Short mmCIF file of C-alpha atoms and ligand atoms in Angstrom, two decimals:
data_model
loop_
_atom_site.label_atom_id
_atom_site.label_comp_id
_atom_site.label_asym_id
_atom_site.label_seq_id
_atom_site.Cartn_x
_atom_site.Cartn_y
_atom_site.Cartn_z
CA UNK P 1 109.70 90.00 95.70
CA UNK P 2 112.46 91.22 98.04
CA UNK P 3 114.85 92.19 95.26
CA UNK P 4 112.18 94.42 93.71
CA UNK P 5 112.49 96.79 96.63
CA UNK P 6 114.71 99.83 96.14
CA UNK P 7 116.10 100.33 99.64
CA UNK P 8 116.73 104.06 99.87
CA UNK P 9 118.10 103.66 103.37
CA UNK P 10 120.93 101.45 102.02
CA UNK P 11 121.73 103.68 99.04
CA UNK P 12 121.68 106.70 101.36
CA UNK P 13 124.08 104.96 103.73
CA UNK P 14 126.53 104.33 100.84
CA UNK P 15 126.40 108.02 99.88
CA UNK P 16 126.93 109.06 103.51
CA UNK P 17 130.09 106.93 103.64
CA UNK P 18 131.35 108.80 100.54
CA UNK P 19 130.51 112.11 102.22
CA UNK P 20 132.41 111.17 105.39
CA UNK P 21 135.58 110.90 103.33
CA UNK P 22 134.96 114.33 101.79
CA UNK P 23 134.30 115.78 105.25
CA UNK P 24 137.57 114.30 106.57
CA UNK P 25 139.43 115.88 103.65
CA UNK P 26 137.81 119.24 104.43
CA UNK P 27 138.79 118.87 108.11
CA UNK P 28 142.44 118.54 107.07
CA UNK P 29 142.01 121.95 105.45
CA UNK P 30 140.46 123.31 108.67
CA UNK P 31 136.93 123.48 107.25
CA UNK P 32 134.02 121.94 109.16
CA UNK P 33 130.78 122.18 107.15
CA UNK P 34 128.22 124.27 109.06
CA UNK P 35 124.46 123.87 108.71
CA UNK P 36 121.67 125.74 110.45
CA UNK P 37 118.12 124.40 110.38
CA UNK P 38 115.27 126.73 111.31
CA UNK P 39 111.96 125.33 112.45
CA UNK P 40 109.02 127.64 113.05
CA UNK P 41 106.11 126.25 115.06
CA UNK P 42 105.27 122.78 116.26
CA UNK P 43 104.18 120.79 113.22
CA UNK P 44 104.97 117.20 114.36
CA UNK P 45 106.07 116.03 110.90
CA UNK P 46 108.40 119.04 110.53
CA UNK P 47 109.78 118.46 114.03
CA UNK P 48 110.71 114.90 113.19
CA UNK P 49 112.20 115.83 109.76
CA UNK P 50 114.35 118.58 111.26
CA UNK P 51 115.48 116.33 114.12
CA UNK P 52 116.48 113.66 111.57
CA UNK P 53 118.39 116.23 109.49
CA UNK P 54 120.34 117.39 112.55
CA UNK P 55 121.03 113.87 113.73
CA UNK P 56 122.35 112.82 110.34
CA UNK P 57 124.46 115.96 109.97
CA UNK P 58 126.12 115.46 113.36
CA UNK P 59 126.76 111.78 112.68
CA UNK P 60 128.79 112.82 109.63
CA UNK P 61 130.80 115.51 111.39
CA UNK P 62 128.80 118.46 110.07
CA UNK P 63 128.43 121.25 112.62
CA UNK P 64 124.64 121.41 112.75
CA UNK P 65 122.62 123.92 114.76
CA UNK P 66 118.85 123.76 115.14
CA UNK P 67 116.95 126.98 115.81
CA UNK P 68 113.36 126.52 116.94
CA UNK P 69 111.03 129.52 116.87
CA UNK P 70 107.49 129.74 118.20
CA UNK P 71 104.62 129.71 115.69
CA UNK P 72 103.90 133.35 116.63
CA UNK P 73 107.35 134.60 115.60
CA UNK P 74 107.03 137.54 113.21
CA UNK P 75 108.27 137.29 109.65
CA UNK P 76 110.61 140.23 110.33
CA UNK P 77 112.35 138.30 113.14
CA UNK P 78 112.82 135.28 110.89
CA UNK P 79 114.22 137.47 108.08
CA UNK P 80 116.69 139.07 110.52
CA UNK P 81 117.86 135.66 111.66
CA UNK P 82 118.40 134.54 108.07
CA UNK P 83 120.35 137.71 107.41
CA UNK P 84 122.58 136.96 110.42
CA UNK P 85 123.36 133.45 109.11
CA UNK P 86 123.86 134.75 105.57
CA UNK P 87 126.76 136.79 106.96
CA UNK P 88 128.18 134.17 109.32
CA UNK P 89 131.43 132.67 107.89
CA UNK P 90 131.18 129.22 109.51
CA UNK P 91 127.62 128.62 108.29
CA UNK P 92 127.61 127.04 104.83
CA UNK P 93 123.97 126.03 104.58
CA UNK P 94 120.70 127.55 105.80
CA UNK P 95 117.51 125.51 105.77
CA UNK P 96 114.10 126.85 106.75
CA UNK P 97 111.73 123.92 107.17
CA UNK P 98 108.48 124.26 105.20
CA UNK P 99 105.58 124.73 105.57
CA UNK P 100 105.76 128.01 107.48
CA UNK P 101 102.86 129.41 109.57
CA UNK P 102 100.18 131.15 107.50
CA UNK P 103 101.22 134.69 108.49
CA UNK P 104 104.59 134.22 106.78
CA UNK P 105 105.25 134.65 103.07
CA UNK P 106 107.15 131.50 102.10
CA UNK P 107 108.67 132.90 98.93
CA UNK P 108 109.85 136.06 100.72
CA UNK P 109 111.58 133.87 103.31
CA UNK P 110 113.20 131.60 100.70
CA UNK P 111 114.33 134.64 98.70
CA UNK P 112 116.05 136.01 101.82
CA UNK P 113 118.50 133.08 101.96
CA UNK P 114 121.61 133.86 99.97
CA UNK P 115 121.69 131.48 96.96
CA UNK P 116 125.23 130.36 97.96
CA UNK P 117 123.84 128.95 101.25
CA UNK P 118 120.51 127.68 99.88
CA UNK P 119 121.26 123.98 100.42
CA UNK P 120 117.57 123.15 99.86
CA UNK P 121 117.88 124.43 96.28
CA UNK P 122 114.64 126.42 96.64
CA UNK P 123 115.91 129.94 95.87
CA UNK P 124 114.80 131.22 92.43
CA UNK P 125 118.46 131.59 91.41
CA UNK P 126 119.11 127.89 92.06
CA UNK P 127 115.78 126.88 90.50
CA UNK P 128 116.71 128.87 87.37
CA UNK P 129 120.21 127.37 87.20
CA UNK P 130 118.75 123.88 87.66
CA UNK P 131 116.35 124.46 84.81
CA UNK P 132 119.21 125.56 82.57
CA UNK P 133 121.19 122.47 83.58
CA UNK P 134 123.94 124.57 85.16
CA UNK P 135 125.89 124.05 88.39
CA UNK P 136 123.71 124.72 91.44
CA UNK P 137 122.29 123.13 94.56
CA UNK P 138 119.73 120.61 93.32
CA UNK P 139 116.58 120.27 95.46
CA UNK P 140 117.09 117.35 97.84
CA UNK P 141 114.12 115.08 97.14
CA UNK P 142 114.34 115.20 93.30
CA UNK P 143 118.14 114.81 93.50
CA UNK P 144 117.65 111.84 95.81
CA UNK P 145 115.21 110.24 93.37
CA UNK P 146 117.70 110.66 90.50
CA UNK P 147 120.47 109.03 92.55
CA UNK P 148 118.16 106.18 93.56
CA UNK P 149 117.26 105.50 89.93
CA UNK P 150 120.88 105.71 88.74
CA UNK P 151 122.30 103.55 91.55
CA UNK P 152 119.52 100.97 91.12
CA UNK P 153 120.38 100.60 87.43
CA UNK P 154 117.08 102.01 86.13
CA UNK P 155 117.37 103.24 82.51
CA UNK P 156 115.79 106.68 82.26
CA UNK P 157 116.86 107.53 78.71
CA UNK P 158 113.82 107.26 76.44
CA UNK P 159 111.63 106.08 79.33
CA UNK P 160 108.05 107.28 79.73
CA UNK P 161 107.99 108.98 83.12
CA UNK P 162 104.74 110.02 84.77
CA UNK P 163 104.97 112.36 87.76
CA UNK P 164 101.81 112.66 89.84
CA UNK P 165 101.94 115.99 91.70
CA UNK P 166 103.18 119.44 90.70
CA UNK P 167 104.66 120.89 93.90
CA UNK P 168 107.62 123.26 93.79
CA UNK P 169 109.55 120.89 96.08
CA UNK P 170 109.09 117.63 94.15
CA UNK P 171 106.79 117.47 91.10
CA UNK P 172 108.06 120.45 89.09
CA UNK P 173 111.79 119.92 89.72
CA UNK P 174 111.83 116.13 89.19
CA UNK P 175 109.96 116.59 85.90
CA UNK P 176 112.50 119.19 84.88
CA UNK P 177 115.54 117.12 85.84
CA UNK P 178 114.28 114.05 84.04
CA UNK P 179 113.92 115.80 80.68
CA UNK P 180 117.46 117.17 80.81
CA UNK P 181 120.31 115.79 78.72
CA UNK P 182 122.14 114.28 81.68
CA UNK P 183 122.62 111.10 83.65
CA UNK P 184 119.25 110.12 85.07
CA UNK P 185 117.52 112.29 82.44
CA UNK P 186 116.60 112.03 78.74
CA UNK P 187 113.12 110.78 79.66
CA UNK P 188 109.75 111.72 78.17
CA UNK P 189 107.86 113.25 81.07
CA UNK P 190 104.17 113.77 81.76
CA UNK P 191 103.09 115.71 84.87
CA UNK P 192 99.66 114.91 86.29
CA UNK P 193 97.84 117.00 88.88
CA UNK P 194 94.43 117.65 90.42
CA UNK P 195 92.95 118.85 87.11
CA UNK P 196 94.30 115.97 85.03
CA UNK P 197 91.63 114.05 83.15
CA UNK P 198 92.04 110.26 83.09
CA UNK P 199 94.83 110.02 85.66
CA UNK P 200 94.74 106.23 85.47
CA UNK P 201 95.20 106.28 81.68
CA UNK P 202 98.34 108.42 82.04
CA UNK P 203 99.75 106.33 84.89
CA UNK P 204 99.28 103.11 82.93
CA UNK P 205 101.69 104.44 80.27
CA UNK P 206 104.50 104.98 82.78
CA UNK P 207 107.74 103.00 82.66
CA UNK P 208 108.68 105.04 85.72
CA UNK P 209 105.84 106.30 87.92
CA UNK P 210 106.66 108.95 90.53
CA UNK P 211 103.94 109.58 93.11
CA UNK P 212 104.21 112.87 94.99
CA UNK P 213 100.66 113.79 95.91
CA UNK P 214 100.50 113.55 99.70
CA UNK P 215 97.45 111.28 99.86
CA UNK P 216 97.88 107.83 101.39
CA UNK P 217 97.73 104.88 98.97
CA UNK P 218 95.98 106.75 96.09
CA UNK P 219 98.10 105.00 93.48
CA UNK P 220 96.52 101.57 93.25
CA UNK P 221 97.63 98.45 91.37
CA UNK P 222 95.14 99.00 88.50
CA UNK P 223 96.96 102.27 87.71
CA UNK P 224 100.37 100.63 87.29
CA UNK P 225 101.76 98.98 84.14
CA UNK P 226 103.24 95.50 84.56
CA UNK P 227 107.00 95.91 85.08
CA UNK P 228 106.93 99.63 85.90
CA UNK P 229 109.40 101.24 88.33
CA UNK P 230 107.43 102.97 91.08
CA UNK P 231 108.92 105.76 93.20
CA UNK P 232 106.82 106.74 96.20
CA UNK P 233 107.54 110.19 97.60
CA UNK P 234 104.51 110.33 99.93
CA UNK P 235 104.93 110.33 103.69
CA UNK P 236 101.42 110.25 105.14
CA UNK P 237 100.60 109.75 108.81
CA UNK P 238 97.87 107.12 108.94
CA UNK P 239 97.81 106.42 112.68
CA UNK P 240 99.92 105.79 115.72
CA UNK P 241 101.54 102.77 117.27
CA UNK P 242 100.72 101.91 120.90
CA UNK P 243 103.89 103.72 121.96
CA UNK P 244 102.72 106.88 120.17
CA UNK P 245 105.04 106.57 117.15
CA UNK P 246 103.60 107.77 113.83
CA UNK P 247 102.43 105.04 111.44
CA UNK P 248 103.41 106.07 107.92
CA UNK P 249 102.04 105.15 104.49
CA UNK P 250 103.17 106.30 101.08
CA UNK P 251 101.07 107.58 98.17
CA UNK P 252 101.25 104.09 96.68
CA UNK P 253 99.24 101.05 97.75
CA UNK P 254 102.54 99.23 98.30
CA UNK P 255 101.35 95.66 99.04
CA UNK P 256 99.29 95.38 95.85
CA UNK P 257 101.51 97.48 93.55
CA UNK P 258 104.51 95.33 94.57
CA UNK P 259 103.00 92.46 92.54
CA UNK P 260 103.10 94.48 89.30
CA UNK P 261 106.15 96.68 89.66
CA UNK P 262 109.63 95.61 88.59
CA UNK P 263 111.08 97.90 91.26
CA UNK P 264 109.44 99.95 94.00
CA UNK P 265 110.49 102.19 96.89
CA UNK P 266 109.02 101.50 100.34
CA UNK P 267 107.74 104.05 102.87
CA UNK P 268 109.52 104.49 105.19
CA UNK P 269 113.04 103.62 104.03
CA UNK P 270 112.74 104.69 100.39
CA UNK P 271 112.95 108.30 99.20
CA UNK P 272 112.97 109.85 102.72
CA UNK P 273 116.53 108.88 103.71
CA UNK P 274 117.74 110.03 100.28
CA UNK P 275 116.26 113.52 100.80
CA UNK P 276 118.20 113.96 104.03
CA UNK P 277 121.40 112.58 102.52
CA UNK P 278 121.25 114.92 99.52
CA UNK P 279 120.91 117.80 101.98
CA UNK P 280 124.18 116.63 103.52
CA UNK P 281 125.73 116.44 100.06
CA UNK P 282 124.67 120.01 99.30
CA UNK P 283 126.05 121.20 102.65
CA UNK P 284 129.42 119.59 101.91
CA UNK P 285 129.34 121.15 98.42
CA UNK P 286 128.66 124.54 100.06
CA UNK P 287 131.56 124.12 102.51
CA UNK P 288 133.98 123.43 99.65
CA UNK P 289 133.59 127.09 98.65
CA UNK P 290 135.67 127.94 101.73
CA UNK P 291 138.70 125.84 100.77
N1 GUN V 1 109.25 120.44 103.72
C1 GUN V 1 109.04 119.27 103.06
N2 GUN V 1 110.17 118.91 102.39
C2 GUN V 1 111.09 119.87 102.64
C3 GUN V 1 112.43 120.04 102.23
O1 GUN V 1 113.02 119.25 101.48
N3 GUN V 1 113.04 121.16 102.71
C4 GUN V 1 112.43 122.07 103.52
N4 GUN V 1 113.11 123.15 103.91
N5 GUN V 1 111.17 121.93 103.90
C5 GUN V 1 110.51 120.83 103.47
#
């Protein structure tokens, strides 16, 4: 059973070692990659994601700054801040953690980040380039999933892939990347969502099933084909430990699906560490523009 588990934390650690070498090479050329993360409000999940991004960045030698703004901050103030970092030489990447408070227009904020510093790969310019298969910053979670599949030896070419979820951050981009003529692509992709009829029927056809819905354990064993590869993107808080730490569950009913899957990612320790690591990769890529 153990060897069925795709340990994202281990793959991510390998990639971080590769990045350290690139960062050392940049240092010899007097370039230290600079990242700024902007958190608006006090969403506990966002707080822990941003803290993890900063921690990882610093551990690699990336100069990472976290800016925390109150939930009441006006959109104009946030836009001004982004403009300041757009112009700042030593900042290579700007990340605004989503979701933003309701009074802010998310797409206006994303559009304000210069595409050259959009290390999340959310700006329409980068989304367009990704769709065309051209050089750009790939969005971190889908890029992390591709790397996990490639480095775990999963054949995507000709595979039936079913993506459950159509978010801009995961569902749409992973579907797009997996149909492209590239490594980790060449798949036949179906995207399921809240209006899909017969979700189970679609899921049962999947050689590779990607769950990105945000509902704990909705993908059950009866929805999974024997031998399928299951990638769980969900990070759902299902309770707290006695010490107040969040208890997490994925979108997949891991214990039961493990019996049927040929490979499966756990939560935590699966896709999550890959997302953060691909952000580091994008930040290093951004810093190379300064050499
Ligand atoms: N919220 C959930 N995932 C992400 C992500 O990858 N980047 C940002 N900026 N916000 C998120």
